[in-house]
mmCIF file of C-alpha atoms in Angstrom:
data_model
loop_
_atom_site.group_PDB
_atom_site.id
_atom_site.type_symbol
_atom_site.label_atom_id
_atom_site.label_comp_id
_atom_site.label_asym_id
_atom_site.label_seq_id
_atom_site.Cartn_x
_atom_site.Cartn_y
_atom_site.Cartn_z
ATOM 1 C CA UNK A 1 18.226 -35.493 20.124
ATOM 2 C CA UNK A 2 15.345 -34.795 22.182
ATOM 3 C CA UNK A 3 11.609 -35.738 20.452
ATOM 4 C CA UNK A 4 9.635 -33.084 19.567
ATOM 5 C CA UNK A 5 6.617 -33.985 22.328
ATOM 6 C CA UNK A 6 9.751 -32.554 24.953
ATOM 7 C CA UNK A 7 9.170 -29.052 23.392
ATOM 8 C CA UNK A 8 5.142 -29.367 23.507
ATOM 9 C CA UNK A 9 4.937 -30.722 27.209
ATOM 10 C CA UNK A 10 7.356 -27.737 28.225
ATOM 11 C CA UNK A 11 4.965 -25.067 26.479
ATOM 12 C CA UNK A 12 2.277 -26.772 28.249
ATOM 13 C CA UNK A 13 3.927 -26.464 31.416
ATOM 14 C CA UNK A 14 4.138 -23.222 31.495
ATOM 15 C CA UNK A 15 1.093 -22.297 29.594
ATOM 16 C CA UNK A 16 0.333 -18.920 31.273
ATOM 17 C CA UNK A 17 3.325 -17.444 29.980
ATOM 18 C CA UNK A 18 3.076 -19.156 26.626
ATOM 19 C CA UNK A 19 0.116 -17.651 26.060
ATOM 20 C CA UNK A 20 0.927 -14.296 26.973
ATOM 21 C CA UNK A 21 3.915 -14.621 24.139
ATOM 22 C CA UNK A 22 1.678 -16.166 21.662
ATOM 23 C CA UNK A 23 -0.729 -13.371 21.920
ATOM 24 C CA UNK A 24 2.202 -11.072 21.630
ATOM 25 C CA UNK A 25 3.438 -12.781 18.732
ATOM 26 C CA UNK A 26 0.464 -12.801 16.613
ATOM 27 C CA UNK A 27 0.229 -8.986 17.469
ATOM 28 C CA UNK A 28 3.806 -8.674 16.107
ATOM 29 C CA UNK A 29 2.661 -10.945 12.894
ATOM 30 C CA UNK A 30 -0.519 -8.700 12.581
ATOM 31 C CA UNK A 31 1.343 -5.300 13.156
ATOM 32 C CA UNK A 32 3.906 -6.788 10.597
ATOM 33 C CA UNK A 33 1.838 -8.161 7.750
ATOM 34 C CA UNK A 34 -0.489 -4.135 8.414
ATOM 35 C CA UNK A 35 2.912 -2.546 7.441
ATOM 36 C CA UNK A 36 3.885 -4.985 4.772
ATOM 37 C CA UNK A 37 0.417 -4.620 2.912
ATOM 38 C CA UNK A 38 0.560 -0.851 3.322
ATOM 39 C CA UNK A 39 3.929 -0.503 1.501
ATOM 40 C CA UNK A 40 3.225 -2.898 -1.159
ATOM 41 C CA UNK A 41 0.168 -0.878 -1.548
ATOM 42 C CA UNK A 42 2.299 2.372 -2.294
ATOM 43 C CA UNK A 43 4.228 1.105 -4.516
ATOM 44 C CA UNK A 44 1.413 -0.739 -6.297
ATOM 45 C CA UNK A 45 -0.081 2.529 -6.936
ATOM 46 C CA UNK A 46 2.547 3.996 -8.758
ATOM 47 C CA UNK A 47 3.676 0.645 -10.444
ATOM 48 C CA UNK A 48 -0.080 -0.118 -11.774
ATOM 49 C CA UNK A 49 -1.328 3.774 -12.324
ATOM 50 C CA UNK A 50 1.343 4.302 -14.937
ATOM 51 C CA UNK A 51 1.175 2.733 -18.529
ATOM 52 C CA UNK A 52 4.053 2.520 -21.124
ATOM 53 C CA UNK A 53 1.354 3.987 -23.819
ATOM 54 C CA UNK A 54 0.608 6.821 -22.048
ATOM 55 C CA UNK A 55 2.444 10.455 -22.866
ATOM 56 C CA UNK A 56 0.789 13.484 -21.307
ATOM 57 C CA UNK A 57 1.347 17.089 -22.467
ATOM 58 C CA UNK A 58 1.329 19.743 -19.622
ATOM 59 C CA UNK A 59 2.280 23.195 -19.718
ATOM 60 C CA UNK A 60 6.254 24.093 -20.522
ATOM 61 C CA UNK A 61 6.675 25.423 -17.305
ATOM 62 C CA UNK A 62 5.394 23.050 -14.903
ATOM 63 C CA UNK A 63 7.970 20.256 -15.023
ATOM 64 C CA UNK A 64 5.776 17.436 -13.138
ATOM 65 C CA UNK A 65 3.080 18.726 -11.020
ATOM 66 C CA UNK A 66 0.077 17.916 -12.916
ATOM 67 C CA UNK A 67 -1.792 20.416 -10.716
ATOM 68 C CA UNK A 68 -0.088 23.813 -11.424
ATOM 69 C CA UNK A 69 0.412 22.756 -14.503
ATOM 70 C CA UNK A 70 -1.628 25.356 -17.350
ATOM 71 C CA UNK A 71 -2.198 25.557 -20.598
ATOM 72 C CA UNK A 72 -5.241 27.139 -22.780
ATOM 73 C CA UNK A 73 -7.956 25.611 -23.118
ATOM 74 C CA UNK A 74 -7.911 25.968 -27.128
ATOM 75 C CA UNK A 75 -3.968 24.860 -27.554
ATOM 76 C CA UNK A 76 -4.852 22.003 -25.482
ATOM 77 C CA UNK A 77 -7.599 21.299 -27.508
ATOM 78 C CA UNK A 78 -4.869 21.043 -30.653
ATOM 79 C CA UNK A 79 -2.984 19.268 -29.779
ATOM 80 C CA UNK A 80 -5.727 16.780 -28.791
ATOM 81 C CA UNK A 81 -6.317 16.960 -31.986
ATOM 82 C CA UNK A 82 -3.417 16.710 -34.298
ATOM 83 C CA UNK A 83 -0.767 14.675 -31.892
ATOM 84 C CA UNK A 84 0.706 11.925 -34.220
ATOM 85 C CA UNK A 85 0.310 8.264 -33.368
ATOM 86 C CA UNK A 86 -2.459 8.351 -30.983
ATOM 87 C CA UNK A 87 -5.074 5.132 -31.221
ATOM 88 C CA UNK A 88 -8.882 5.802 -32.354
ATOM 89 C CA UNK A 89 -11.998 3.766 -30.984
ATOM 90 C CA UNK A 90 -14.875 4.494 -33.406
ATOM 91 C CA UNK A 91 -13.751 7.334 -34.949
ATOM 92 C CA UNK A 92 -12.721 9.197 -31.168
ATOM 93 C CA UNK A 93 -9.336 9.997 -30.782
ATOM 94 C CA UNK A 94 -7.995 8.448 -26.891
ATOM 95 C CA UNK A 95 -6.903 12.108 -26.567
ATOM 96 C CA UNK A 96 -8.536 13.564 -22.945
ATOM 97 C CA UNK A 97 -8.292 17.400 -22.388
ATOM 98 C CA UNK A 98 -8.279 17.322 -18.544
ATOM 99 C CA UNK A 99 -7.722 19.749 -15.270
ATOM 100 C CA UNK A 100 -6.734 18.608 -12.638
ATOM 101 C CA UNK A 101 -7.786 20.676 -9.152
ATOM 102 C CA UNK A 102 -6.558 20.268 -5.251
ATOM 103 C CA UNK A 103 -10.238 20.416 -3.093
ATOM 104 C CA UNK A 104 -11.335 20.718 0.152
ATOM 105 C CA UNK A 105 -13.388 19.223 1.955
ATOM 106 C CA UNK A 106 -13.448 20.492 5.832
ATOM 107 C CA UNK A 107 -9.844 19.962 6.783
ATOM 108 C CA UNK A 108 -9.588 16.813 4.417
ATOM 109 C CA UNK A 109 -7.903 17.055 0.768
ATOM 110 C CA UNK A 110 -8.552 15.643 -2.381
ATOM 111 C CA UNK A 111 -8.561 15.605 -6.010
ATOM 112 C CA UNK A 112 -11.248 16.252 -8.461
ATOM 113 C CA UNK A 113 -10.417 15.304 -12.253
ATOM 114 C CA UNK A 114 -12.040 17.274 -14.841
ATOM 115 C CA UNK A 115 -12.598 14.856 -17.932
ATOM 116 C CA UNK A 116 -13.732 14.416 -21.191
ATOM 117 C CA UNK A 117 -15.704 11.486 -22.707
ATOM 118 C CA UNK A 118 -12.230 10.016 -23.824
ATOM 119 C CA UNK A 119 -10.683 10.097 -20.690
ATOM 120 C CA UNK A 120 -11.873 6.247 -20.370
ATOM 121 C CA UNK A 121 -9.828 5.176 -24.113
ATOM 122 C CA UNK A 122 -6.921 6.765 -22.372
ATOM 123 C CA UNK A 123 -6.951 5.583 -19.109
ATOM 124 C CA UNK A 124 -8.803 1.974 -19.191
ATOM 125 C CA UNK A 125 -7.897 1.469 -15.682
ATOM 126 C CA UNK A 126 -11.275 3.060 -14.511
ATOM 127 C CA UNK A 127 -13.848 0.840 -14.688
ATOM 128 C CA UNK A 128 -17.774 2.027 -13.924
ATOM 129 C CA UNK A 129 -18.865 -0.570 -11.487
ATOM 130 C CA UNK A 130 -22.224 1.312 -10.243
ATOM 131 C CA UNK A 131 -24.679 4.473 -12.251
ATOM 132 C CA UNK A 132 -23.009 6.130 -14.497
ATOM 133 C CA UNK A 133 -21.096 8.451 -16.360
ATOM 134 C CA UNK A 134 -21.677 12.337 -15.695
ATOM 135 C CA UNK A 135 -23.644 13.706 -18.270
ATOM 136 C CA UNK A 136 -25.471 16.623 -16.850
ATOM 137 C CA UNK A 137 -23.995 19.600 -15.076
ATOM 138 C CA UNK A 138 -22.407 19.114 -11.892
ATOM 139 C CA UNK A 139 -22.990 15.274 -11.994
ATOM 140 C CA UNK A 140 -19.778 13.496 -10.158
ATOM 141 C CA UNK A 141 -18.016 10.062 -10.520
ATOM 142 C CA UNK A 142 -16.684 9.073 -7.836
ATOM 143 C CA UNK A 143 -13.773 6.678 -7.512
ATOM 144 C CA UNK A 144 -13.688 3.617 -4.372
ATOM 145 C CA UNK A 145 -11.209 5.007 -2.149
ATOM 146 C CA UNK A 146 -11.872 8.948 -2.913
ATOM 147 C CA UNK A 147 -14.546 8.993 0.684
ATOM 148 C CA UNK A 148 -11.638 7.470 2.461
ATOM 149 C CA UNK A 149 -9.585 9.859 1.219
ATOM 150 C CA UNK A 150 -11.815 12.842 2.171
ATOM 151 C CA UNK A 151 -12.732 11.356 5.786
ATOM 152 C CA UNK A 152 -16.378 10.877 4.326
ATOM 153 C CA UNK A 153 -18.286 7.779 5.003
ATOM 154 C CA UNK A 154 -19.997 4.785 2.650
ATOM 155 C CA UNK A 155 -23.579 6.868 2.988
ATOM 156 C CA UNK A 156 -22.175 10.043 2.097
ATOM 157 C CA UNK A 157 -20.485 9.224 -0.926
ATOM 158 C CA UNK A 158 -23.458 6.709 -2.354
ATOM 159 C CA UNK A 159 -24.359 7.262 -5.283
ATOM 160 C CA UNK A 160 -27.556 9.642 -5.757
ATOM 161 C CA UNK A 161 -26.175 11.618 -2.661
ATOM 162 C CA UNK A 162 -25.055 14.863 -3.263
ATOM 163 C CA UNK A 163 -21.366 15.943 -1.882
ATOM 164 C CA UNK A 164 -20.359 19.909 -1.770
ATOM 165 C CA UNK A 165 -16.800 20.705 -3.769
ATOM 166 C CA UNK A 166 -15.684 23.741 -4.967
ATOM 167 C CA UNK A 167 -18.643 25.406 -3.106
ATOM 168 C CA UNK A 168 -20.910 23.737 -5.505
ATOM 169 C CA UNK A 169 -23.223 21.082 -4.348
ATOM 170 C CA UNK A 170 -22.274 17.770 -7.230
ATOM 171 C CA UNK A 171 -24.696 14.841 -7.382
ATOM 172 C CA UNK A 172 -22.966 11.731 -7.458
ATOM 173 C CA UNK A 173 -24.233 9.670 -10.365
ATOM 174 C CA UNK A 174 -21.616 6.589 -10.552
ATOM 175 C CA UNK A 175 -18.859 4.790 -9.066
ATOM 176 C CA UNK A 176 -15.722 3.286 -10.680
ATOM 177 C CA UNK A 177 -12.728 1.366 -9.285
ATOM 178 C CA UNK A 178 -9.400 1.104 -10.856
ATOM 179 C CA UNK A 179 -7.954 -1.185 -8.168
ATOM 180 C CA UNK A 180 -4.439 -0.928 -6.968
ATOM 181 C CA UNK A 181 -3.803 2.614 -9.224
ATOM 182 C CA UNK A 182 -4.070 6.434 -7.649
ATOM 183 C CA UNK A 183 -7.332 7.842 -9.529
ATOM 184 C CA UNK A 184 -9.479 5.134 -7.006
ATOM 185 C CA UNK A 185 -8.935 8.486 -4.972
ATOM 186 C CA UNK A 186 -10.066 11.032 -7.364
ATOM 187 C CA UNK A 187 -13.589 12.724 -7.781
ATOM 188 C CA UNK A 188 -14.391 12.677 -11.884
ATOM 189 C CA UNK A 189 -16.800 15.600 -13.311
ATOM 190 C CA UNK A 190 -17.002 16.478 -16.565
ATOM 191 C CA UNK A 191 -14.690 19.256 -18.113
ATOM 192 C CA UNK A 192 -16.734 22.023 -18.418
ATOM 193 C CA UNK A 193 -18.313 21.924 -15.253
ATOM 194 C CA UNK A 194 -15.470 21.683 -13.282
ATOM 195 C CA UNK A 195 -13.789 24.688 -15.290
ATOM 196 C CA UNK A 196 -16.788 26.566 -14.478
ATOM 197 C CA UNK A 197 -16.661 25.706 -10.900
ATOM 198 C CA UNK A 198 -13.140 27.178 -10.692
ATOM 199 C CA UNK A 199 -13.959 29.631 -12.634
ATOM 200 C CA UNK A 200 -10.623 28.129 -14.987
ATOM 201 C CA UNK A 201 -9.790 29.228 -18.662
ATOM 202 C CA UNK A 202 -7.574 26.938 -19.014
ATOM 203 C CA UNK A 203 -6.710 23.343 -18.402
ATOM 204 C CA UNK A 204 -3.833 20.962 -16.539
ATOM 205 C CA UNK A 205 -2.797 18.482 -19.614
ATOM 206 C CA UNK A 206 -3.533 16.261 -22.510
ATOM 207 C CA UNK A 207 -3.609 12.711 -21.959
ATOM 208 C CA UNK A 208 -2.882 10.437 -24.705
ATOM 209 C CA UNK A 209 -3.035 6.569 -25.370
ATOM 210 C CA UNK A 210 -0.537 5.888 -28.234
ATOM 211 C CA UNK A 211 -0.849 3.259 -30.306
ATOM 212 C CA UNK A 212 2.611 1.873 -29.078
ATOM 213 C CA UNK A 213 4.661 2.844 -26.485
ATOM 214 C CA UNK A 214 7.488 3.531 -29.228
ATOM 215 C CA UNK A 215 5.561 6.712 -30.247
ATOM 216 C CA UNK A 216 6.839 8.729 -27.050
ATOM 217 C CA UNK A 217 10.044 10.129 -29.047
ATOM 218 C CA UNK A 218 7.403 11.066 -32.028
ATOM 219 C CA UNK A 219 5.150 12.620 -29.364
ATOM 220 C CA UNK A 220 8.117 14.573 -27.495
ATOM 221 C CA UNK A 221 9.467 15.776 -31.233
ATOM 222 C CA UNK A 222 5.675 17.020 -31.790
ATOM 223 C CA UNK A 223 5.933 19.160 -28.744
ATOM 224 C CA UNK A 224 9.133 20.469 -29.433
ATOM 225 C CA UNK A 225 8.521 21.794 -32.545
ATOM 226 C CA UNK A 226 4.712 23.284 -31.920
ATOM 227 C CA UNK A 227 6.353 25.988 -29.980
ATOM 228 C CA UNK A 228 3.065 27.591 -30.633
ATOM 229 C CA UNK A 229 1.727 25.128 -28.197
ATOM 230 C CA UNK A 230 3.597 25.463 -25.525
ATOM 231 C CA UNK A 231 3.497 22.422 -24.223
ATOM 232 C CA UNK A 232 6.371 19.270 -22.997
ATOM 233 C CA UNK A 233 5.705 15.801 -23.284
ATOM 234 C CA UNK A 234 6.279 13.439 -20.606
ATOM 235 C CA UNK A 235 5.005 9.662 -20.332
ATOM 236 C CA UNK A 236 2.922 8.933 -17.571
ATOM 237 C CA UNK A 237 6.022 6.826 -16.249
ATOM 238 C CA UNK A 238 7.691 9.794 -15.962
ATOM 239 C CA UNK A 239 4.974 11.705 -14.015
ATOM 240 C CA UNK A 240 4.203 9.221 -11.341
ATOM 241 C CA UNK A 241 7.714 8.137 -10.856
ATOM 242 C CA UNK A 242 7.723 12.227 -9.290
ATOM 243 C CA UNK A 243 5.045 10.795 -6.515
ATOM 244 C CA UNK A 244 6.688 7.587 -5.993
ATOM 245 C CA UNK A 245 9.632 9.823 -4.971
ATOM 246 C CA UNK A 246 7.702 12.181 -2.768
ATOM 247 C CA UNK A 247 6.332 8.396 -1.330
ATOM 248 C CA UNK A 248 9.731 7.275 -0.669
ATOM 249 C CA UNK A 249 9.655 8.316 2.940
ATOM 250 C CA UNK A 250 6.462 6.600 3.555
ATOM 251 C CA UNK A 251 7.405 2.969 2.511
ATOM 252 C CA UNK A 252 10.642 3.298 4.280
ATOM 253 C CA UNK A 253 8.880 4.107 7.648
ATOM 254 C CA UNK A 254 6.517 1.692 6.777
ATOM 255 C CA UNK A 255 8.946 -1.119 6.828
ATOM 256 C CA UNK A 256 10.823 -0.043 9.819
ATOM 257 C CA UNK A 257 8.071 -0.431 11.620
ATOM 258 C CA UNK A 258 7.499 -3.489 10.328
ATOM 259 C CA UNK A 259 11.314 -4.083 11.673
ATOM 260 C CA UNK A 260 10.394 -2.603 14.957
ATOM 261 C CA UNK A 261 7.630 -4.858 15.561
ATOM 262 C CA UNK A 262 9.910 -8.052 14.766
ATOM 263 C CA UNK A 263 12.058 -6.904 17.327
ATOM 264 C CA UNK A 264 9.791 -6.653 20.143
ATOM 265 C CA UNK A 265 8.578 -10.151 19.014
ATOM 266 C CA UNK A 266 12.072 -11.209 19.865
ATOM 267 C CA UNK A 267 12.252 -9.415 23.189
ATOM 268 C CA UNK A 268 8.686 -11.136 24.121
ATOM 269 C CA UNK A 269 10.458 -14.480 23.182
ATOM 270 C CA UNK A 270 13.416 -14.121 24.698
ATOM 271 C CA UNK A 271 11.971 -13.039 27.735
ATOM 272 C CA UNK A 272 9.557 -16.130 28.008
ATOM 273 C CA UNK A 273 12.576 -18.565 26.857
ATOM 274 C CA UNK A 274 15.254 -16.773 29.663
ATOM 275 C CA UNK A 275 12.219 -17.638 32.100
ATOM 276 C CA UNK A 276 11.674 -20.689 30.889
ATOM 277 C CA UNK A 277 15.712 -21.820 31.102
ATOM 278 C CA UNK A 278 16.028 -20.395 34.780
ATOM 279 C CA UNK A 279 12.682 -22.036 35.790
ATOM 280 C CA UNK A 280 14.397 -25.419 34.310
ATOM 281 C CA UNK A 281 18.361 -25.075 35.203
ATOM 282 C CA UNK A 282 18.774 -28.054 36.700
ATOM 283 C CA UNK A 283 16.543 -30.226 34.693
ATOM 284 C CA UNK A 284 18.606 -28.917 31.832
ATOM 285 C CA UNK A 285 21.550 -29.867 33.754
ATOM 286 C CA UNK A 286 20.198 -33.178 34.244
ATOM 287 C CA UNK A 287 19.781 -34.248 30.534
ATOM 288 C CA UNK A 288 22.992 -33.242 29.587
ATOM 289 C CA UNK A 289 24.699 -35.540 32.822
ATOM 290 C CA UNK A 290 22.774 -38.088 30.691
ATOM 291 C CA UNK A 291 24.686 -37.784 27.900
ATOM 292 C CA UNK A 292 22.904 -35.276 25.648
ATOM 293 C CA UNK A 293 25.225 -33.018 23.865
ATOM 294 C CA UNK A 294 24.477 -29.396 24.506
ATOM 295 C CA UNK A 295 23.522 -28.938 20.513
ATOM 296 C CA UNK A 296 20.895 -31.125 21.332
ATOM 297 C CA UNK A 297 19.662 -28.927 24.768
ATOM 298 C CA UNK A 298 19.922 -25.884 22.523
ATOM 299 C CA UNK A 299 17.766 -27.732 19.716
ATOM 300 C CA UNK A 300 14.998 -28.753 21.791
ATOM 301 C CA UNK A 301 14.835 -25.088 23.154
ATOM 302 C CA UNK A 302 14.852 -23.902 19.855
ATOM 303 C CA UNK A 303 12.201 -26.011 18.683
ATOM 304 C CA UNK A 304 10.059 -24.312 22.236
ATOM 305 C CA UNK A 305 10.593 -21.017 20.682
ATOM 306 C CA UNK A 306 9.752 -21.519 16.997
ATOM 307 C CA UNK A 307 6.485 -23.834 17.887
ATOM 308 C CA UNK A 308 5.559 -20.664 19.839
ATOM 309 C CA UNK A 309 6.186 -18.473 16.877
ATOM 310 C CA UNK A 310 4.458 -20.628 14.166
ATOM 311 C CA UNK A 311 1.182 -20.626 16.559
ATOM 312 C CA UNK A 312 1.505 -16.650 17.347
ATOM 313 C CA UNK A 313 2.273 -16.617 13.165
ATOM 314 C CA UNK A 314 -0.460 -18.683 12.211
ATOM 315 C CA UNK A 315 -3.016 -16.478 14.650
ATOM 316 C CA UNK A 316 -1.510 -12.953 13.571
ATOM 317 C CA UNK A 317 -2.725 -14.312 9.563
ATOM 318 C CA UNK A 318 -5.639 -15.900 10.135
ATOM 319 C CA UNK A 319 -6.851 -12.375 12.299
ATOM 320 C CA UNK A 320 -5.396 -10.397 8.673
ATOM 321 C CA UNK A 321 -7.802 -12.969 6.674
ATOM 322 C CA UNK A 322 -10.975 -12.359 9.554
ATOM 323 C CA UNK A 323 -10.197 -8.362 9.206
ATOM 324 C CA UNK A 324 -13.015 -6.013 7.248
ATOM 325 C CA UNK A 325 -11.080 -3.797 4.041
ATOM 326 C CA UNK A 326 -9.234 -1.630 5.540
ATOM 327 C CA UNK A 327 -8.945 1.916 3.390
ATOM 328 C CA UNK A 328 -5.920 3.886 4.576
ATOM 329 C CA UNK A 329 -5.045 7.686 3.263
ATOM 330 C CA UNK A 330 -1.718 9.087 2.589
ATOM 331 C CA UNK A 331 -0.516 12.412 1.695
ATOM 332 C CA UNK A 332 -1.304 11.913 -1.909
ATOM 333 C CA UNK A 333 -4.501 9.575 -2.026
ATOM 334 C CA UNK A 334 -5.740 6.730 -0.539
ATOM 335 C CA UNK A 335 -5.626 3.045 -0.823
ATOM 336 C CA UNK A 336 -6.644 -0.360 0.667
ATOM 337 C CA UNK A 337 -4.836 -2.788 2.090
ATOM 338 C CA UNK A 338 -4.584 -5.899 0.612
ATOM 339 C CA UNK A 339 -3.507 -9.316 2.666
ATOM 340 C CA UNK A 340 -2.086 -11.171 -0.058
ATOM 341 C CA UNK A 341 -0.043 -14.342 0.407
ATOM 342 C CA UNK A 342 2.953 -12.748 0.145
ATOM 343 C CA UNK A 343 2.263 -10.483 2.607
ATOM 344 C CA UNK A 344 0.696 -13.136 5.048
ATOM 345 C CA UNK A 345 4.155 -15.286 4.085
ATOM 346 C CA UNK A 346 5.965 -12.366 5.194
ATOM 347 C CA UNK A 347 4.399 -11.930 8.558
ATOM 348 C CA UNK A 348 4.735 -15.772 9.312
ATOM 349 C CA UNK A 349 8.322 -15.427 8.299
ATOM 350 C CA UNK A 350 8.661 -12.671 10.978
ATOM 351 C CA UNK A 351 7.199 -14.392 13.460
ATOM 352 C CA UNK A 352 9.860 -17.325 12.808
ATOM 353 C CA UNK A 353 12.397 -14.882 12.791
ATOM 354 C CA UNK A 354 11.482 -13.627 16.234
ATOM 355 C CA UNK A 355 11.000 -17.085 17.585
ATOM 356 C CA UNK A 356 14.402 -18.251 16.133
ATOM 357 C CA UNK A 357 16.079 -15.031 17.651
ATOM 358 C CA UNK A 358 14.338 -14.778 21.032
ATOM 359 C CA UNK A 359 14.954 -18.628 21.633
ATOM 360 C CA UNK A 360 18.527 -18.444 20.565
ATOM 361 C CA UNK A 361 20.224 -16.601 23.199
ATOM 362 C CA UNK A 362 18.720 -18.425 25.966
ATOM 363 C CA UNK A 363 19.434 -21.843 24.232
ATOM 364 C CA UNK A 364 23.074 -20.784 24.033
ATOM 365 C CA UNK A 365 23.282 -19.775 27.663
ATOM 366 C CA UNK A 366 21.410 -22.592 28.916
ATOM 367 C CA UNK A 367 24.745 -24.575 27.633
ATOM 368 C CA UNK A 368 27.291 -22.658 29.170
ATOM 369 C CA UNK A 369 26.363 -22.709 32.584
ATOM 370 C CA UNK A 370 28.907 -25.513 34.290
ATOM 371 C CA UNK A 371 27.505 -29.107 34.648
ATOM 372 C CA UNK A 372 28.255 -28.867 38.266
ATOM 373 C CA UNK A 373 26.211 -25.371 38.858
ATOM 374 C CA UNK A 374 23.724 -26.467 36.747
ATOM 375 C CA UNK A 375 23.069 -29.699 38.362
ATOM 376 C CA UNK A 376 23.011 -27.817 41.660
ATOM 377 C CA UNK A 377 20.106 -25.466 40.001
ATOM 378 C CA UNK A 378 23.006 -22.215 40.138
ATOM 379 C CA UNK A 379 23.260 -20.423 36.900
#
């Protein structure tokens, strides 16, 4: 077996080409571990938005879409009111009348939440981290990611600036975050105002926090039988497992880009290895007329390719660690990627993988060229 220092000297060697496939490589492990954190990301937001306590009433005939969902303002208000099983935090009921509204902003798209004071028992997600909590008219929350989601920059959505929505100017007064969940993409205003604004009698749903997530059957038996209501009762499982659907798509092109990228790592290996192997045909041919077995050839060229690929690997995540937050919108909201380990062990792993695979075939053929030709530098 041939030491280890064989493979080093040999990248040396030929160090302008090496580092033309290390840079390549740690763009593949960069472009790889970008994908990787923006699918994870997705399906974080669906996974960690939804709680097992959560049932939400919307309007009989709007099946999932929170948005066109409608019902009056006053039966929404009732069942607030008289839903069984829902928890109380001195003496308020985590009941939130809300409506939810599509708006515009220039060509961008977002989603403005109109809320009561209990919204926060019900959704404890959303946590204030700057100001406050609307309290006068046309006062706006704003959530981390909702600017990135409407194109609008740090400035314009700091708090104290005014934003126009609904063709009403809103001051913002506070910003929450509710990290790795969809509302860090919505705008929050109170109720009222936001009814006014759309000039809206009525509202989108009820959102309730029961006191365990065994109450759902009690809370879809409620809404059967308050036909007077007219309302269905879903939990919020059931709701966002609609948009993890409809982000399906996403993820999946998500990763096979991801898969794309690993295999033009491989082709940027492979090429440099096939070089490298032609370049060295008859020195190749002269270690194995000194007796080493053509495992051992195909070993050592091996170990070329993958020392390549750990230092392209090792580049690609330490440029992910030295990389500003990165906020990203998708059809439905916005989110930001997050480099985790597992993600940064993912992109190393692909940069093994296209080592491994882009040293492999050249290896192999390296050995099946005939002593004699290879001796003679032929292949």
């Amino acid at each position: 077996m041939l030491p280890i220092s064989y493979a080093l000297r040999n990248l040396w060697r030929r160090r302008a080409r090496s580092l033309v496939t290390w840079l390549g490589l740690a763009a593949t492990t960069l472009l790889v571990i970008a994908m990787t954190a923006f699918a994870h990301g997705l399906e974080r937001a669906t996974a960690e938005s939804a709680r097992d306590d959560v049932v939400v009433f919307v309007g009989i005939a709007s099946e999932l879409d929170l948005v066109r969902s409608v019902i009056p303002r006053g039966k929404a208000e009732a069942a607030a009111a008289s839903a069984p099983g829902v928890i109380e935090r001195d003496g308020v009921r985590a009941a939130s009348v809300e409506l939810h509204v599509a708006t515009r902003s220039g060509e961008r798209i977002g989603l403005m939440r109109g809320v009561t004071p209990a919204a926060h028992l019900v959704h404890p997600q959303v946590v204030v981290v700057e100001g406050r909590e609307p309290r006068a008219p046309y006062e706006l929350l704003i959530g981390a990611l909702a600017g990135a989601r409407m194109g609008l920059g740090p400035q314009e959505c700091a708090v104290g600036r005014t934003i126009q929505l609904e063709r009403r100017e809103w001051k913002i007064v506070g910003r929450f975050a509710a990290p790795g969940t969809v509302f860090e993409a919505e705008f929050w205003a109170r109720l009222e105002d936001l009814m006014f604004a759309t000039k809206r009698e009525d509202v989108s749903c009820v959102a309730l926090r029961a006191s365990e997530p065994a109450q759902l059957g009690a809370l879809r038996v409620f809404a059967a039988r308050r036909l007077d209501l007219e309302i269905t009762a879903f939990s919020e499982r059931e709701l966002l497992q609609e948009l993890e659907r409809g982000l399906a798509p996403i993820v999946a092109l998500a990763r096979w880009m991801a898969l794309l990228s690993l295999v033009a790592g491989a082709f940027a290996c492979s090429n440099t290895m096939f070089a490298a192997v032609l370049a060295r045909t008859k020195e190749l041919g002269t270690l194995r007329a000194l007796g080493y077995a053509p495992w051992a050839l195909v070993l050592a060229l091996l170990q070329e390719a993958l020392l390549l690929a750990l230092l392209g690997g090792a580049a690609g995540c330490l440029l992910a660690l030295a990389l500003p937050p990165i906020a990203l919108r998708y059809p439905m909201g916005a989110l930001q990627l997050e480099f985790t380990p597992e993600v940064r062990g993912i992109g190393l792993a692909a940069a093994l993988g296209a080592g491994a695979l882009g040293g492999l075939l050249p290896a192999l053929r390296s050995v099946r060229v005939r002593l004699v030709d290879a001796l003679g530098g032929r292949t």
